[in-house]
XYZ file of N, CA and C in Angstrom:
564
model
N -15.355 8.747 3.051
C -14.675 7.466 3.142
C -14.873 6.730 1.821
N -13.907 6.292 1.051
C -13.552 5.508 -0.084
C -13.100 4.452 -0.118
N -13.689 3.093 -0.566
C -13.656 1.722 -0.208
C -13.149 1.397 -1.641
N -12.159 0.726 -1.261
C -11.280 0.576 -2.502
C -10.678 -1.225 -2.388
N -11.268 -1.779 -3.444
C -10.559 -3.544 -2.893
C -9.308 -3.104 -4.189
N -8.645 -4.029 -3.205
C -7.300 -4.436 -3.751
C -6.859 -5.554 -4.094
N -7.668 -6.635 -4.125
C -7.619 -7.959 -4.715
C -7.728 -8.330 -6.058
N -7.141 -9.271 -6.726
C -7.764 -9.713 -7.625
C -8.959 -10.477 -7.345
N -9.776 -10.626 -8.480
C -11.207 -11.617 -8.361
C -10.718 -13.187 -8.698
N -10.882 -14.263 -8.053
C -10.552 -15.598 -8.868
C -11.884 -16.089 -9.622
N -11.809 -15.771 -11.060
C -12.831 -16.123 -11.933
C -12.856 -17.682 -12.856
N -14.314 -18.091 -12.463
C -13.833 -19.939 -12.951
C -13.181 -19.746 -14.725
N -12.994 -20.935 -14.837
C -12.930 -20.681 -16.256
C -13.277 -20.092 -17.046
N -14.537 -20.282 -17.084
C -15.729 -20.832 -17.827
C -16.444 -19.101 -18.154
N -15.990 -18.419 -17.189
C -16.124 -16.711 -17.285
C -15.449 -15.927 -18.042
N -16.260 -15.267 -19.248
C -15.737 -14.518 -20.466
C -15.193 -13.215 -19.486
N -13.799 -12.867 -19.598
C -13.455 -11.629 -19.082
C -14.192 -10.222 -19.285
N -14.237 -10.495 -20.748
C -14.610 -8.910 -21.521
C -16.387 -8.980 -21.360
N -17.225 -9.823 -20.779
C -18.244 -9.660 -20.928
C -18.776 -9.645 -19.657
N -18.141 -9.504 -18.584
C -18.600 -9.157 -17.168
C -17.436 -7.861 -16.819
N -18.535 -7.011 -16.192
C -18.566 -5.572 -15.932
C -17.658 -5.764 -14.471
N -17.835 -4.605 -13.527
C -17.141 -4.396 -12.602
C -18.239 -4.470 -11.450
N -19.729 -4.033 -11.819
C -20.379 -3.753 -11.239
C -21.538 -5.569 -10.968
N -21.654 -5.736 -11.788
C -21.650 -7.619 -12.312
C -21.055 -8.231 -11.111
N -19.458 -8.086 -11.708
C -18.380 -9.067 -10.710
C -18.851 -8.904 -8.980
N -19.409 -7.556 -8.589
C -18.951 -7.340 -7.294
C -20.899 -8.107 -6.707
N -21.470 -8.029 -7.546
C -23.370 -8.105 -7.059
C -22.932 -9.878 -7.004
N -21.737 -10.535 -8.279
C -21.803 -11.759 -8.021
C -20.901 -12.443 -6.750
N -20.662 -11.793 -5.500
C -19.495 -11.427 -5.427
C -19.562 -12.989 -4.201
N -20.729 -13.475 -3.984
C -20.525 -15.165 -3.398
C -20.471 -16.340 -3.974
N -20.405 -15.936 -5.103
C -20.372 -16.725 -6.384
C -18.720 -16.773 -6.309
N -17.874 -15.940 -6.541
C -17.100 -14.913 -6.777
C -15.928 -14.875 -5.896
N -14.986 -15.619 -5.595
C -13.933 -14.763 -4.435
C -13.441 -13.502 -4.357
N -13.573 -12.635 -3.990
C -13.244 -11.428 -3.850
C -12.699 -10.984 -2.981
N -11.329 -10.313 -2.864
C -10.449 -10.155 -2.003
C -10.936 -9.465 -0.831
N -10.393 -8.701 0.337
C -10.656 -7.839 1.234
C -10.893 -6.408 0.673
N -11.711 -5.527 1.019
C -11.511 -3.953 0.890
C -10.772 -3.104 2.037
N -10.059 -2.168 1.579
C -9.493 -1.009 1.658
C -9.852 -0.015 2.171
N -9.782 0.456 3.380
C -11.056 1.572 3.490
C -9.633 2.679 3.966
N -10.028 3.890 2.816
C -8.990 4.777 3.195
C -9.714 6.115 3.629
N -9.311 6.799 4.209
C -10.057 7.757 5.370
C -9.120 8.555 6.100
N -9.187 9.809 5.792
C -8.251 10.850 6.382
C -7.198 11.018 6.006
N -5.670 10.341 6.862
C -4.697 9.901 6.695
C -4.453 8.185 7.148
N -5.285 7.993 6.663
C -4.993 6.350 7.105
C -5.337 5.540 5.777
N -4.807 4.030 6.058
C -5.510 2.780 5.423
C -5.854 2.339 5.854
N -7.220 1.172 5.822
C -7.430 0.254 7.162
C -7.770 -0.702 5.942
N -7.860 -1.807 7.025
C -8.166 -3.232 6.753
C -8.959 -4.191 7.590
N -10.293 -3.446 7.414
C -11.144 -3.929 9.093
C -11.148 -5.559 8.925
N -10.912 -6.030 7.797
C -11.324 -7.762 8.093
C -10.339 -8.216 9.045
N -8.641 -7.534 8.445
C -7.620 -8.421 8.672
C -7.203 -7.541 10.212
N -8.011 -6.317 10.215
C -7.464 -5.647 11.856
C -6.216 -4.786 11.913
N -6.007 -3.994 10.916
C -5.047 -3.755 10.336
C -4.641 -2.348 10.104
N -4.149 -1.372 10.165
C -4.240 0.139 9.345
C -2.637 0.514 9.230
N -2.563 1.395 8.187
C -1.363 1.842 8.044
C -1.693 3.684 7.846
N -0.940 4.278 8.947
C -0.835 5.935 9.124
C -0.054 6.327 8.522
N -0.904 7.572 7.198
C 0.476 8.028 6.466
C 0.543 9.600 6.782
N 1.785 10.257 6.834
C 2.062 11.176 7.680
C 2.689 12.245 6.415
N 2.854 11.671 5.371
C 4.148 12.748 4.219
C 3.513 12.362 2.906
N 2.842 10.876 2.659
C 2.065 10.648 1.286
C 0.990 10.437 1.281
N 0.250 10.858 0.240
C -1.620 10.964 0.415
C -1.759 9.343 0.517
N -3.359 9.366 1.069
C -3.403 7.657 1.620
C -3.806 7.035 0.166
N -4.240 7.913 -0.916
C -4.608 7.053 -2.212
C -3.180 6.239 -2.852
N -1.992 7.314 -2.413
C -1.076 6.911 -2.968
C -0.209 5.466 -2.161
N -0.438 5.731 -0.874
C 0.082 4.856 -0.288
C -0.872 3.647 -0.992
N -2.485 3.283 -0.821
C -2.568 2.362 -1.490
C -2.109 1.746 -2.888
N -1.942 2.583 -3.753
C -1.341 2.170 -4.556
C -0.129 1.920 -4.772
N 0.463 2.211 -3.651
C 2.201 1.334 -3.560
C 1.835 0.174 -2.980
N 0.508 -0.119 -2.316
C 0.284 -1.432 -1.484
C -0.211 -2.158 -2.683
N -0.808 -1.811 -3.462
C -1.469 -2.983 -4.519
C -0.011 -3.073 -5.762
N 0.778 -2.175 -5.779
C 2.258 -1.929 -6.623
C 2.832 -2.916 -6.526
N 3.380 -3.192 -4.714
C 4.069 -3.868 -3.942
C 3.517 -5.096 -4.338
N 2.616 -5.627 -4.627
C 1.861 -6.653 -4.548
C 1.770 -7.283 -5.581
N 1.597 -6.462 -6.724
C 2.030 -6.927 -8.687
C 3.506 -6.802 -8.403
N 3.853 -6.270 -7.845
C 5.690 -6.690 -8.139
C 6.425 -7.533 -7.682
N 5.543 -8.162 -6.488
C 6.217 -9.501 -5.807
C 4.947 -10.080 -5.001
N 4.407 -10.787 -5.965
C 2.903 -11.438 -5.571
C 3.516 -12.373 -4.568
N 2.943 -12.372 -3.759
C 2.970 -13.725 -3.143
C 1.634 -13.915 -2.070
N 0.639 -14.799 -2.771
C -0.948 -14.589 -2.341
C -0.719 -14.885 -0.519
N -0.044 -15.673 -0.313
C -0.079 -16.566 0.659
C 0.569 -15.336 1.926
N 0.883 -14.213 1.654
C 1.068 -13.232 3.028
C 0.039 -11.871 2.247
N -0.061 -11.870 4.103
C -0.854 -10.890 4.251
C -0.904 -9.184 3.680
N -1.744 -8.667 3.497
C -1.244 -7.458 3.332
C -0.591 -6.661 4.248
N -0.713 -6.956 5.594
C -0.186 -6.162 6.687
C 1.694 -5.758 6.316
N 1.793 -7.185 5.916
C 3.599 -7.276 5.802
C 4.065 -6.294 4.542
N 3.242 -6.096 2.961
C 3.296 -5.312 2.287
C 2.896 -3.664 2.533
N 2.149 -3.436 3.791
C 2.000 -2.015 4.313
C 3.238 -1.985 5.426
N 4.131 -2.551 6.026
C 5.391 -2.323 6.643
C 6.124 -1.856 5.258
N 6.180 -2.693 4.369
C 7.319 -2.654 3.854
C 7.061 -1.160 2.753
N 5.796 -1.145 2.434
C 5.926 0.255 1.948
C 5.878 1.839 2.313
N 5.860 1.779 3.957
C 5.782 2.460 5.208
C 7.191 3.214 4.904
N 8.364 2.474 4.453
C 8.944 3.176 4.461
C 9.347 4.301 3.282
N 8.472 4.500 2.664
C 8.749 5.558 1.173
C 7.334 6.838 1.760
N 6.410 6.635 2.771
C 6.419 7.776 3.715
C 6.982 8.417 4.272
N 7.848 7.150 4.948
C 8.659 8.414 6.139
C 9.750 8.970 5.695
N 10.264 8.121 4.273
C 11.136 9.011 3.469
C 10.643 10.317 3.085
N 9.970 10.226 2.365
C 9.149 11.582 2.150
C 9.189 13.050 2.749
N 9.277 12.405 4.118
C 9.097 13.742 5.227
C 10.577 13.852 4.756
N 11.216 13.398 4.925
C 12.708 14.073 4.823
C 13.223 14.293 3.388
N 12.431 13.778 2.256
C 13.316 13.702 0.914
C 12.230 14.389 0.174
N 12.091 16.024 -0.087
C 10.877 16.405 -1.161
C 11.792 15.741 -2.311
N 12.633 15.294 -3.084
C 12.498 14.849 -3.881
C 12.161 13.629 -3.916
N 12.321 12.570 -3.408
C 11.262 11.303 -3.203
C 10.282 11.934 -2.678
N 9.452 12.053 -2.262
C 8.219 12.829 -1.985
C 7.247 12.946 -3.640
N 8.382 13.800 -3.959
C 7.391 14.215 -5.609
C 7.964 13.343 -6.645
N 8.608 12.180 -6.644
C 9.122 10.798 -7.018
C 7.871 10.398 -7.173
N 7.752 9.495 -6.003
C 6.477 8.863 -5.801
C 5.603 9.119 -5.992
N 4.981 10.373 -5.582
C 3.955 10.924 -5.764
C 3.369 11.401 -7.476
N 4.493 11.535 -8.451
C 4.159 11.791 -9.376
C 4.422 10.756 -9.905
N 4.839 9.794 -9.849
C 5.360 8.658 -10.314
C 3.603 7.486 -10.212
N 3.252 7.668 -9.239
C 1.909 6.875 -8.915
C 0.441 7.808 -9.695
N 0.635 9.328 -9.503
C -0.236 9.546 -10.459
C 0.183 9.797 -12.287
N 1.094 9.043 -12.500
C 1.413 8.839 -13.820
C 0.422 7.627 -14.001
N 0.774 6.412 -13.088
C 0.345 5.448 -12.618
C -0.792 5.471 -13.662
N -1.897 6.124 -12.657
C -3.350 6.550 -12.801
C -3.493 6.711 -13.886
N -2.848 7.584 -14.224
C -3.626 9.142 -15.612
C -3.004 7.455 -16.612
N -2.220 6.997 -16.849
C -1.680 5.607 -17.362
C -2.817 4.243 -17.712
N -3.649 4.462 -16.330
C -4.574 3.292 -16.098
C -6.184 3.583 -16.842
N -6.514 5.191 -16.622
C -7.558 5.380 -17.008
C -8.525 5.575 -15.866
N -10.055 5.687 -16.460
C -10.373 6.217 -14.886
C -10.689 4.996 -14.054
N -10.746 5.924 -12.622
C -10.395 4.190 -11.607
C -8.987 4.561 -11.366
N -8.180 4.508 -12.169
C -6.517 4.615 -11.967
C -5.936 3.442 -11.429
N -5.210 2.979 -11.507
C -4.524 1.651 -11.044
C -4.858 0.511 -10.288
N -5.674 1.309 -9.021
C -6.160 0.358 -8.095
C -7.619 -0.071 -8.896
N -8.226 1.122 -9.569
C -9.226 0.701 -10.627
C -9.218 -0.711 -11.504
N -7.918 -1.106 -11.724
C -7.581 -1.902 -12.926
C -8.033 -3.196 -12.237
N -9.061 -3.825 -11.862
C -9.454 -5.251 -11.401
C -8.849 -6.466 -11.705
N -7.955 -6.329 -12.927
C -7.483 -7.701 -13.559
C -6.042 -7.118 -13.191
N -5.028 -8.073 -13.062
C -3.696 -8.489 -12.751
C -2.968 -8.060 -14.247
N -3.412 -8.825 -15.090
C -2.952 -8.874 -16.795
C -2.970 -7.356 -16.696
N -3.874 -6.831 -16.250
C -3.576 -5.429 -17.313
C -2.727 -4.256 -16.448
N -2.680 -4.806 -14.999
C -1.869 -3.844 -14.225
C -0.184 -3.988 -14.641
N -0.280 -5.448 -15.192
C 1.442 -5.606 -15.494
C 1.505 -5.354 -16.873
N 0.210 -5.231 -17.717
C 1.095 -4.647 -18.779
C 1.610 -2.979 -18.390
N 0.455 -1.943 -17.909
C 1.274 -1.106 -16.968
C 3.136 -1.027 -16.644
N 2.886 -2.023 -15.831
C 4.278 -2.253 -15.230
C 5.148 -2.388 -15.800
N 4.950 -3.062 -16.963
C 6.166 -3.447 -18.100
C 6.016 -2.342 -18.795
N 5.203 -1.407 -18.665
C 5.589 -0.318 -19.558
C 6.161 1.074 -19.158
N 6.580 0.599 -17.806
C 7.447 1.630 -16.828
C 8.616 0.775 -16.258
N 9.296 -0.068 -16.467
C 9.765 -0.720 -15.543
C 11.362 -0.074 -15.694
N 11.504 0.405 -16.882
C 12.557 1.545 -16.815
C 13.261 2.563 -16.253
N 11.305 3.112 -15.518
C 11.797 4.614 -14.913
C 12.202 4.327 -13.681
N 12.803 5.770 -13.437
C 13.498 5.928 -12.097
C 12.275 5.375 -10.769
N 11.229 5.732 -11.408
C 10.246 5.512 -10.041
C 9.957 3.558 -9.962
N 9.623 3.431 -11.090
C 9.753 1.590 -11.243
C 10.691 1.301 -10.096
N 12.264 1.285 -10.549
C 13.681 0.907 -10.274
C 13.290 1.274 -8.900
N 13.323 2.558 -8.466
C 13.547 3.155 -6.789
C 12.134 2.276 -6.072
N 10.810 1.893 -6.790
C 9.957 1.040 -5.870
C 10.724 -0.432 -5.851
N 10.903 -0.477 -6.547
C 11.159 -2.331 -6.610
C 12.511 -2.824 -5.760
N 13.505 -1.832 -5.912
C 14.330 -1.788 -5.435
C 14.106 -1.999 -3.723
N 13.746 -0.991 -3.257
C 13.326 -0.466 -1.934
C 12.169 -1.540 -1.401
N 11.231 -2.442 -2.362
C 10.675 -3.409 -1.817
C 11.550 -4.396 -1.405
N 12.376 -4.707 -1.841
C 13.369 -6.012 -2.085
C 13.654 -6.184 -0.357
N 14.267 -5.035 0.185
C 14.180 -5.274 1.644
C 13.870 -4.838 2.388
N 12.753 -3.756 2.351
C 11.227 -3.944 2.774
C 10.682 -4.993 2.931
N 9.881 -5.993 2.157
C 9.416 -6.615 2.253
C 9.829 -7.834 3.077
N 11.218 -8.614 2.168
C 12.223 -9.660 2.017
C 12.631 -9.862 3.871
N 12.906 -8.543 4.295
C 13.648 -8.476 5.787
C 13.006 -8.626 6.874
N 11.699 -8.797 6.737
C 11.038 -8.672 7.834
C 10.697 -10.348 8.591
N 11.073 -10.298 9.424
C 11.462 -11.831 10.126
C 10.275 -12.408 10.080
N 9.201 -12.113 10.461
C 7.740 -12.433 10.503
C 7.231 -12.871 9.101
N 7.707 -12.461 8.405
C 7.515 -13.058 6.941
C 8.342 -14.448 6.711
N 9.153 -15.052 7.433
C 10.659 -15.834 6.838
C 9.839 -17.232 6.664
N 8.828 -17.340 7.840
C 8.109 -18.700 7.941
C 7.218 -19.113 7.172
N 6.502 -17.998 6.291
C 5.816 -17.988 5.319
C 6.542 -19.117 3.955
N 8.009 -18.467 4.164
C 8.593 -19.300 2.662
C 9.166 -20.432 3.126
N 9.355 -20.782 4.194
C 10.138 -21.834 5.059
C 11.550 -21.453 5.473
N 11.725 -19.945 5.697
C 13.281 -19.572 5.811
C 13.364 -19.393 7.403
N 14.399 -19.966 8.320
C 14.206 -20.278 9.498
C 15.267 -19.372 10.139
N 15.688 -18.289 9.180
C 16.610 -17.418 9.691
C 18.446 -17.613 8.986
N 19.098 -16.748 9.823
C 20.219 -17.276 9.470
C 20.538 -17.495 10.870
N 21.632 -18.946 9.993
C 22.336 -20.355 10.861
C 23.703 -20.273 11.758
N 24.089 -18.676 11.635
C 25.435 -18.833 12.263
C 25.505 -18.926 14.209
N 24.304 -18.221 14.408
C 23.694 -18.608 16.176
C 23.323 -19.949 16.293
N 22.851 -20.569 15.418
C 22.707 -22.136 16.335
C 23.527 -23.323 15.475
N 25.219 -22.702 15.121
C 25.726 -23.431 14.612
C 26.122 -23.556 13.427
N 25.616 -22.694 12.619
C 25.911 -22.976 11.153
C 25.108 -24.170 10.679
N 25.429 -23.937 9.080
C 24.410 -25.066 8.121
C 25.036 -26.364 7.954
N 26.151 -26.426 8.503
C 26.717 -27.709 8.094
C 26.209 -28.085 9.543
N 26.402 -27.905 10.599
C 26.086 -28.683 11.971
C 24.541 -28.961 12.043
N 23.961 -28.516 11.089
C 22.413 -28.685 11.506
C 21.511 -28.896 9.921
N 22.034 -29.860 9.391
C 21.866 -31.165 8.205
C 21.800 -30.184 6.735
N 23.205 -29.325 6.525
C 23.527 -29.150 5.143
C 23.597 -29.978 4.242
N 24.562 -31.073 4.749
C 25.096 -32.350 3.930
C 23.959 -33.670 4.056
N 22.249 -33.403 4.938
C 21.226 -34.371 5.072
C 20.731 -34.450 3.322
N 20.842 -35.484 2.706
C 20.279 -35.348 1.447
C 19.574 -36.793 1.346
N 18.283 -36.766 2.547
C 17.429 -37.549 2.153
C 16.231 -37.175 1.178
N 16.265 -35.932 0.808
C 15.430 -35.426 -0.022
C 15.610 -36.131 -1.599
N 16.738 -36.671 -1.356
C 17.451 -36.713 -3.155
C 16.621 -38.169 -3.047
């Protein structure tokens, strides 16, 4: 079993990046916010804080995490959970079973990732800054384009997420936007 966090650290100011280690950050780690860990095991992900696991059936579970921490530099949004970013990348598994060429897409595409990141490999990379310089230095390839793409409504579609941004659905069942204060502009 391999415990892998996927958070960034929120470091005060006042903390020289280059002069605290990995091993430092985690001993300081109540000092320290430090995200949830990862515990990947068999064919699974789990997420014992948040109660959580995602079963992968066609992509290794290292890789699935690293489409979960991918998913996550490519459309941060701190304020949802990881659960909603393991739906939405659920589906480039079950593609898999049916597409060996997405299959070895992804799969080689994420250990480019790695061999890219150094050792540790991607999920290794603790700081944000350096996973997107990464990112910007693939954002070209076919595997970039086909993740980001495929997050867009993955992620975006899932109704349980809508309340998070304040999106209350669409308006054409209870009337449309004009019957239910399009034209209200007490905001102005």
């Amino acid at each position: 079993m391999v415990t892998i966090f996927n958070r960034r650290a929120a470091l005060p100011e006042s903390v020289d990046r280059s002069g605290i280690s990995r091993r430092d950050l985690l001993k300081r780690g109540g000092a320290l916010s430090l995200g949830a860990a990862l515990v990947i095991s068999g064919t699974a992900i789990i997420h014992p804080q948040s109660a959580w696991g995602l079963e992968t059936s066609n992509l290794k579970p290292e890789t699935m995490a690293a489409l979960l921490q991918l998913a996550r530099d490519i459309y941060p949004h701190d304020q949802i959970p990881d659960r909603f970013y393991a739906i939405a990348i659920k589906a480039y598994d079950t593609k898999a079973g049916t597409d060996a060429d997405h299959k070895k897409l992804i799969e080689d595409g994420i250990a480019d990732l790695d061999q890219k990141a150094g050792k540790g490999g991607y999920i290794g990379l603790g700081w944000e800054e350096d996973r997107l310089a990464l990112l910007r230095g693939i954002e070209e390839t076919t595997f970039f384009q086909t993740v980001r793409g495929g997050l867009v409504t993955g992620l975006y579609n899932q109704k349980d997420i809508w309340p998070y941004f304040g999106y209350e659905g669409e308006s054409y069942s209870k009337g449309g936007y004009i019957a239910r204060g399009f034209d209200d502009i007490e905001w102005l």
